[in-house]
mmCIF file of C-alpha atoms and ligand atoms in Angstrom:
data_model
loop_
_atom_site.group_PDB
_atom_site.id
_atom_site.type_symbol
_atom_site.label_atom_id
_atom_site.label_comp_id
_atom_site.label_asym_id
_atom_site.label_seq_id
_atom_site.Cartn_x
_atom_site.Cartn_y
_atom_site.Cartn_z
ATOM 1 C CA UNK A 1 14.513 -1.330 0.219
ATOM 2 C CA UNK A 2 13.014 1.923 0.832
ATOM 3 C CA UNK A 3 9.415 2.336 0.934
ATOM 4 C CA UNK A 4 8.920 4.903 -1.609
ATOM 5 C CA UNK A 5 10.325 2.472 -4.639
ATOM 6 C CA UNK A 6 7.086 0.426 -4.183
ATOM 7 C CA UNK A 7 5.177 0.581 -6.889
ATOM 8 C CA UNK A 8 1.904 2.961 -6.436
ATOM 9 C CA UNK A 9 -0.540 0.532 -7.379
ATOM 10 C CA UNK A 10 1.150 -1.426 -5.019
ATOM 11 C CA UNK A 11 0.957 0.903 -2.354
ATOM 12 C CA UNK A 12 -2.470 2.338 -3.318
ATOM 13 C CA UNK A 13 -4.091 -0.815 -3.076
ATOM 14 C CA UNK A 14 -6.696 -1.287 0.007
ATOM 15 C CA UNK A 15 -9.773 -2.925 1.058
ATOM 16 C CA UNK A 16 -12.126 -0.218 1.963
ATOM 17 C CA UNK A 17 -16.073 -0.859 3.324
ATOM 18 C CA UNK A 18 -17.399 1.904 2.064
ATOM 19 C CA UNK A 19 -17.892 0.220 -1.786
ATOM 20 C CA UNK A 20 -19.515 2.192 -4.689
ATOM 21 C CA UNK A 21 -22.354 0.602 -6.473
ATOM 22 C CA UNK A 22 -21.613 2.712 -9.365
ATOM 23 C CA UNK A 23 -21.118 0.792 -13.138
ATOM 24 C CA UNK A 24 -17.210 -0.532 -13.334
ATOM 25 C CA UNK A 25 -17.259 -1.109 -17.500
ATOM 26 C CA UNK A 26 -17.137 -4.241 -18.619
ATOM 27 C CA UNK A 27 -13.391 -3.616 -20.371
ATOM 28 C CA UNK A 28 -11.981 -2.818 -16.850
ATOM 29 C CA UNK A 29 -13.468 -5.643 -15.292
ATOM 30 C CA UNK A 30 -12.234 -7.816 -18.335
ATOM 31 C CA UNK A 31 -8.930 -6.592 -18.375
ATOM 32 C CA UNK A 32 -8.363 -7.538 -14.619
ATOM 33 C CA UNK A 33 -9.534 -10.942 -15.442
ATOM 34 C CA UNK A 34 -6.424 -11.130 -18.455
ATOM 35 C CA UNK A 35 -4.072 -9.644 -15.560
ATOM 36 C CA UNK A 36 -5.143 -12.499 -13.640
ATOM 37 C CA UNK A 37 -4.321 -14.907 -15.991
ATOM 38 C CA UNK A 38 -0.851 -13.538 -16.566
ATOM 39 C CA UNK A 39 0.301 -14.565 -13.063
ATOM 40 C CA UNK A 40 2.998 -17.321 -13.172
ATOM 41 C CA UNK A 41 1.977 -21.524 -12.034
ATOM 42 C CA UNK A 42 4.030 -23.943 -11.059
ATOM 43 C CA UNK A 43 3.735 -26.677 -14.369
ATOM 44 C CA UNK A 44 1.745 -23.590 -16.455
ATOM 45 C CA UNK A 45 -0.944 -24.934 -15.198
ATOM 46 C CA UNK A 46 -3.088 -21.841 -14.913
ATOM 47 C CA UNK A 47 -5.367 -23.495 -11.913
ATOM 48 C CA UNK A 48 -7.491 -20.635 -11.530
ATOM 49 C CA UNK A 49 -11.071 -20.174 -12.077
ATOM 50 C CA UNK A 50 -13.169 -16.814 -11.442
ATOM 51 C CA UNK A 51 -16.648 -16.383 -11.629
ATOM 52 C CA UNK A 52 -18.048 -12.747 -11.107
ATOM 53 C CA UNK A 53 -21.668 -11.563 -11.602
ATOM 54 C CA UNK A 54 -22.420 -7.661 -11.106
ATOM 55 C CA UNK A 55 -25.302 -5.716 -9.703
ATOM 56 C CA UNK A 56 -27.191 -5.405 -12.963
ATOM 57 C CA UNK A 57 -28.325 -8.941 -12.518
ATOM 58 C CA UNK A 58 -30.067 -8.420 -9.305
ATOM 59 C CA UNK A 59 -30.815 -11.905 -9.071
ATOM 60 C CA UNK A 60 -27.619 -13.658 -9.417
ATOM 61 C CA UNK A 61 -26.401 -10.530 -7.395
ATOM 62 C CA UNK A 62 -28.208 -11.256 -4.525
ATOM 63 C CA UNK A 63 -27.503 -15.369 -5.170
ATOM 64 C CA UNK A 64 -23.888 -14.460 -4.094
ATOM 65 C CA UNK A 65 -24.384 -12.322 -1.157
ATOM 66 C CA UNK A 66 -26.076 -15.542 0.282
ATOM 67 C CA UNK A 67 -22.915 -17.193 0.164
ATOM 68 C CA UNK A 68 -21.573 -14.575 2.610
ATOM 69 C CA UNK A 69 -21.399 -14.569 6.437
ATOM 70 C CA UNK A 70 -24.383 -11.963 7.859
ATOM 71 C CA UNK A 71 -20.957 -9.850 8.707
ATOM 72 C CA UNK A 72 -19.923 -9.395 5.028
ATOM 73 C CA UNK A 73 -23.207 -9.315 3.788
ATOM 74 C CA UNK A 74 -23.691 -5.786 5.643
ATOM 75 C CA UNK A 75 -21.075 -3.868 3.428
ATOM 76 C CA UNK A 76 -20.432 -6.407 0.232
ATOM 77 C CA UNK A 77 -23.933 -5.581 -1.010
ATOM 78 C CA UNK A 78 -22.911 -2.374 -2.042
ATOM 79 C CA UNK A 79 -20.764 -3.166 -4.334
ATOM 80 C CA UNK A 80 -21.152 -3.014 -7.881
ATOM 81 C CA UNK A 81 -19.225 -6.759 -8.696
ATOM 82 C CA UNK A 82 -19.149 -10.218 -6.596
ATOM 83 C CA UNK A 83 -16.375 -12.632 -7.421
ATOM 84 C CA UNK A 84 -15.423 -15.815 -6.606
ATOM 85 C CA UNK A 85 -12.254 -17.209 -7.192
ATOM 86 C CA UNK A 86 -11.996 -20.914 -7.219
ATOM 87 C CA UNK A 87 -8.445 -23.230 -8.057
ATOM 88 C CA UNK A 88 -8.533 -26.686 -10.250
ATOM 89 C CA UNK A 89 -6.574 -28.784 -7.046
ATOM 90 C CA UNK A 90 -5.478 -31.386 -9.651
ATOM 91 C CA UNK A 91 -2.493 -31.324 -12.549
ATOM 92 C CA UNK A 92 -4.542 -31.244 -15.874
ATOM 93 C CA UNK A 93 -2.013 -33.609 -17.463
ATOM 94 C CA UNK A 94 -2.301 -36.637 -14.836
ATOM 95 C CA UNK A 95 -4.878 -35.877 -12.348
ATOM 96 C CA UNK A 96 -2.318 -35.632 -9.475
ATOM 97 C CA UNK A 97 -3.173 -33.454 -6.346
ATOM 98 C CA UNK A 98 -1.559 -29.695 -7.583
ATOM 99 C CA UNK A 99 -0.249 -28.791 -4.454
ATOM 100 C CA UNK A 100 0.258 -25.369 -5.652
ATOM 101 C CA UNK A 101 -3.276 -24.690 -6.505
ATOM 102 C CA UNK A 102 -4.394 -22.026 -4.232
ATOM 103 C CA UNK A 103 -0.864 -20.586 -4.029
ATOM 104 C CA UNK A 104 -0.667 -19.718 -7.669
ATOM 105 C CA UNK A 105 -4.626 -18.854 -7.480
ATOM 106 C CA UNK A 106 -3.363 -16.221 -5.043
ATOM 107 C CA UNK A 107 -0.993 -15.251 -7.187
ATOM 108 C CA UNK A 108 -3.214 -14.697 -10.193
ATOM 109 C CA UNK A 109 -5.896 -12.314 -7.109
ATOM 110 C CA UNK A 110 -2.844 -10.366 -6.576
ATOM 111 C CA UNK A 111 -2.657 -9.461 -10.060
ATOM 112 C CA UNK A 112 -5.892 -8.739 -10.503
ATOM 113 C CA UNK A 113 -6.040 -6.612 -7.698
ATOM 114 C CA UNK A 114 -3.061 -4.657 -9.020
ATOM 115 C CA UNK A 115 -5.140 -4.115 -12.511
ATOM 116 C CA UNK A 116 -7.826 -3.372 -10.470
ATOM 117 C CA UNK A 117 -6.157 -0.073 -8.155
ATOM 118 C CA UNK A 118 -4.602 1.271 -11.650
ATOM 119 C CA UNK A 119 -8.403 1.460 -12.414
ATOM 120 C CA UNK A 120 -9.194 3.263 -9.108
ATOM 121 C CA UNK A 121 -11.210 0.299 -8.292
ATOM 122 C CA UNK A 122 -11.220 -1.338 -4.884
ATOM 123 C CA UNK A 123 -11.512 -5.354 -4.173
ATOM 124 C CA UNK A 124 -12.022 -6.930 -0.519
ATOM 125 C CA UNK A 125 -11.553 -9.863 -0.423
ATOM 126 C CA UNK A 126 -13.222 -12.541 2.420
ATOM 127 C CA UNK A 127 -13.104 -15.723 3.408
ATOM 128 C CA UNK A 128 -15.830 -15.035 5.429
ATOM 129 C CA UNK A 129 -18.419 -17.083 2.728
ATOM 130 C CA UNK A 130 -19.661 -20.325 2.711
ATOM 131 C CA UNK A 131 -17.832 -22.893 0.919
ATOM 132 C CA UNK A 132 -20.534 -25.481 0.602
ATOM 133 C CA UNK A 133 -23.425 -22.986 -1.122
ATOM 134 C CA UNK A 134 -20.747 -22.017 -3.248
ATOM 135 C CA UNK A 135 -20.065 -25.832 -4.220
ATOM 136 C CA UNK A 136 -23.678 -26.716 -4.244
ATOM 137 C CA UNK A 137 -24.438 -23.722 -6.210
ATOM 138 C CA UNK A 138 -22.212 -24.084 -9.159
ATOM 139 C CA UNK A 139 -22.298 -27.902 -8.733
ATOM 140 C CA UNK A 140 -18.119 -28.399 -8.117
ATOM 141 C CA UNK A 141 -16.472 -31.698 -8.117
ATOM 142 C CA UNK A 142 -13.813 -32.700 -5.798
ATOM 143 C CA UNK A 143 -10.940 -31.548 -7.836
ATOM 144 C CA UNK A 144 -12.232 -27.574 -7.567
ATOM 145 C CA UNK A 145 -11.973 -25.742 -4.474
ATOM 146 C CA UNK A 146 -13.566 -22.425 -3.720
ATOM 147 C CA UNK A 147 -10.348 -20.380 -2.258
ATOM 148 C CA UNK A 148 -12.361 -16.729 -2.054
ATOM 149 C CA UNK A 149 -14.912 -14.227 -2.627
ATOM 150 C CA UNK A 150 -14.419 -10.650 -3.653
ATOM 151 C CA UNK A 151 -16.479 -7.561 -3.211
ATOM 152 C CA UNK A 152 -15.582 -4.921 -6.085
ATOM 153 C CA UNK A 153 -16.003 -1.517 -6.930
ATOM 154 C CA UNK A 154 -14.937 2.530 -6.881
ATOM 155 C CA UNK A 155 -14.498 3.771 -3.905
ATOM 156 C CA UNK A 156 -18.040 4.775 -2.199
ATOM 157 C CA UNK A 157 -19.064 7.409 1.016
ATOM 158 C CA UNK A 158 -20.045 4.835 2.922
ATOM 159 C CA UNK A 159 -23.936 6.889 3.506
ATOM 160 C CA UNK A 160 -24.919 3.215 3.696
ATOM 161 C CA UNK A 161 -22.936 1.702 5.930
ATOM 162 C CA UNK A 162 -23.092 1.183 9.728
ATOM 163 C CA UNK A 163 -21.283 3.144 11.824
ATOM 164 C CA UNK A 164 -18.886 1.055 12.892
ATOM 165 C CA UNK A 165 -18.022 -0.825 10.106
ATOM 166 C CA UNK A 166 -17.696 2.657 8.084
ATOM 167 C CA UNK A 167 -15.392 3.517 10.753
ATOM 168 C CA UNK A 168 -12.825 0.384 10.175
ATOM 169 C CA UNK A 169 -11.857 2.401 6.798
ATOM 170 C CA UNK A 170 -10.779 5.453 8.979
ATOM 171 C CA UNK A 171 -7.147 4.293 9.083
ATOM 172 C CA UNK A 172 -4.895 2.032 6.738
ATOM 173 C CA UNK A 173 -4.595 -1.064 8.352
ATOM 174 C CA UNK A 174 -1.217 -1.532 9.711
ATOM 175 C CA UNK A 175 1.750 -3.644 8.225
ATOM 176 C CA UNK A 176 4.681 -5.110 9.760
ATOM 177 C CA UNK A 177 7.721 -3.911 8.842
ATOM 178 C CA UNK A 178 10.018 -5.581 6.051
ATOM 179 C CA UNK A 179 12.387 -6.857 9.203
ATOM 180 C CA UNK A 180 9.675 -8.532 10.498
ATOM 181 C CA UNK A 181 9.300 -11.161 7.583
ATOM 182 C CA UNK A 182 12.482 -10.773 5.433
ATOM 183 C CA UNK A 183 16.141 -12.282 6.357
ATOM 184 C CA UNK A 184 19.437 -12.718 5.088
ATOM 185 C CA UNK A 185 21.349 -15.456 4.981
ATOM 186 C CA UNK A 186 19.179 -17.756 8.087
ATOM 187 C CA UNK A 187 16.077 -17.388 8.901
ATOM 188 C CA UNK A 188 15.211 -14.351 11.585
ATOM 189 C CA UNK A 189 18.638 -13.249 10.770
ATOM 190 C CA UNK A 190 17.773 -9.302 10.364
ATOM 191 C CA UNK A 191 18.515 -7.984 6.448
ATOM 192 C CA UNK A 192 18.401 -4.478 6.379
HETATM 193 C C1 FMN B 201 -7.987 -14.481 2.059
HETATM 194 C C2 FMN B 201 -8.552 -13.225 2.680
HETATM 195 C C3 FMN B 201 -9.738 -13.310 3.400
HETATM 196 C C4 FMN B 201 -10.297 -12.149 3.948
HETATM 197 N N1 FMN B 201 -11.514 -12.239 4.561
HETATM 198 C C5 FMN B 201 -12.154 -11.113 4.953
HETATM 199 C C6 FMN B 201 -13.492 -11.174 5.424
HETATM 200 O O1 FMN B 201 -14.137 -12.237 5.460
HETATM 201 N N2 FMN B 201 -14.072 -10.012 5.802
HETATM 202 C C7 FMN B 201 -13.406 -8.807 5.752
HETATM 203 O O2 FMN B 201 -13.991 -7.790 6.114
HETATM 204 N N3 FMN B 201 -12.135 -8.719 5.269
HETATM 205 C C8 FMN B 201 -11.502 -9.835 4.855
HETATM 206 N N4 FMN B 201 -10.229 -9.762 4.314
HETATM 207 C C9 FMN B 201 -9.567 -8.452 4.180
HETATM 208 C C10 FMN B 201 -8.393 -8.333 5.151
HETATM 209 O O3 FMN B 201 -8.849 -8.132 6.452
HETATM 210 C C11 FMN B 201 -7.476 -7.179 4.686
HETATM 211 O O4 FMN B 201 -6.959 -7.469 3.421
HETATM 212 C C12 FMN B 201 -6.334 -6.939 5.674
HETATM 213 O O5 FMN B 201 -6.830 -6.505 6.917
HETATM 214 C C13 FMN B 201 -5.347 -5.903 5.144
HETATM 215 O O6 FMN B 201 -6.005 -4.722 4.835
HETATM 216 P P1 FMN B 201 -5.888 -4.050 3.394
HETATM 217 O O7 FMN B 201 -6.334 -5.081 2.374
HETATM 218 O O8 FMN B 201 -6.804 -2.857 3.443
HETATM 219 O O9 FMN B 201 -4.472 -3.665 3.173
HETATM 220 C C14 FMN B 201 -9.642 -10.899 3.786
HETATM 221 C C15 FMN B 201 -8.451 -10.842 3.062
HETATM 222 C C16 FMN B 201 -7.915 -11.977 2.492
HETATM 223 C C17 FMN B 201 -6.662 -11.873 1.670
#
C-alpha cells in the first residue's frame, strides 16, 4: 500500500510534549468520546470506560496529575484535559473474564484519537501512572481495570517545558516499515 493513501488524520496524528493549556470546547471533547464508543467489541460489549476532568477544575486537575509518574507529571500538566481510560474485564451478560477487554478498549482510544487530530487536538497517551491511586481513587472493583491515562490538548510552544523533554518533539518518532509487521500467506513471509 503506498503511504500517501493513509488517511491524514491518520498520518497527522502524534504525541507531542509541548501541550496547550488553551480551552478544547466541550462539543469537541464530547464528540471524541461518541467516536470512542463507535469502535467495534468482540460480543458488543462496549467494555470501555473514560473518565476525563479538564483544567478548569483545578482541583480534580491536579488529583490526576498525582496519578502520574514525576516523568509525566513534568509535561502532562500543561495540558488542558486528563483522561483515563479504564475496560469492564468481565462479559456483562455472565460475568465471565472478557478477554478482549483492553483490546477493544484500545480500539475505542484509537478512535478517539482519530476524532481528536481532525480537531487539531493532540492526545499522549502513558502508562507511566499509577494503577493503584487510580483504583483507590475512583474506588474500582476487580472486574475494572485502569488500561491508560491521556494528556490532551492543541498543540502548545513548549515555553514551559524543559529542555530536553521539549526537544523529544523535534522529530516524528520513527515507524517500522509495513514489511516489518505485515505478511502474506506465512508469517515473516515478505508481502509487498
Ligand atoms: C499504552 C501507551 C503508553 C504510553 N506511555 C507513555 C508514557 O508513560 N510517557 C510518554 O511520554 N509517552 C508514552 N506513550 C507515548 C508513546 O511513546 C508514543 O505513542 C510512541 O513513541 C509513538 O509516538 P507517536 O505517538 O508520536 O507517534 C505511550 C503510548 C501508549 C500507546
Amino acid at each position: 500500500m503506498k503511504k500517501e493513501l493513509v488517511l491524514e488524520v491518520i498520518q497527522e496524528r502524534w504525541s507531542p510534549y509541548a501541550l496547550s493549556q488553551q480551552t478544547v470546547e466541550e462539543f469537541k471533547i464530547k464528540a471524541m468520546m461518541e467516536a470512542a464508543g463507535h469502535a467495534p467489541s468482540c460480543n458488543n460489549e462496549q467494555p470501555w470506560l473514560f473518565v476525563y476532568t479538564t483544567r478548569e477544575n483545578e482541583k480534580v486537575f491536579n488529583d490526576y496529575i498525582e496519578f502520574l509518574v514525576e516523568g509525566n507529571q513534568i509535561w502532562a500538566k500543561n495540558a488542558y484535559a486528563l483522561i483515563i481510560s479504564m475496560a469492564r474485564t468481565r462479559f456483562s451478560h455472565n460475568g465471565k473474564p472478557n478477554r478482549f477487554a483492553q483490546y477493544d478498549t484500545g480500539m475505542a482510544v484509537s478512535n478517539l484519537l482519530i476524532q481528536a487530530t481532525a480537531f487539531d487536538i493532540h492526545i499522549h497517551q502513558m502508562g507511566g501512572f499509577s494503577v493503584e491511586k487510580v483504583r483507590e481513587y475512583f474506588r474500582l472493583g476487580d472486574d475494572v481495570e485502569p488500561i491508560a491515562a491521556m494528556a490532551a490538548g492543541f498543540l502548545g510552544d513548549g515555553t514551559n517545558l524543559p529542555a530536553d523533554v521539549l526537544k523529544k518533539d523535534e522529530n516524528r518518532r520513527p515507524r517500522k516499515t509495513v514489511n516489518d509487521y505485515a505478511f502474506k500467506n506465512k508469517l515473516y513471509n515478505p508481502a509487498f
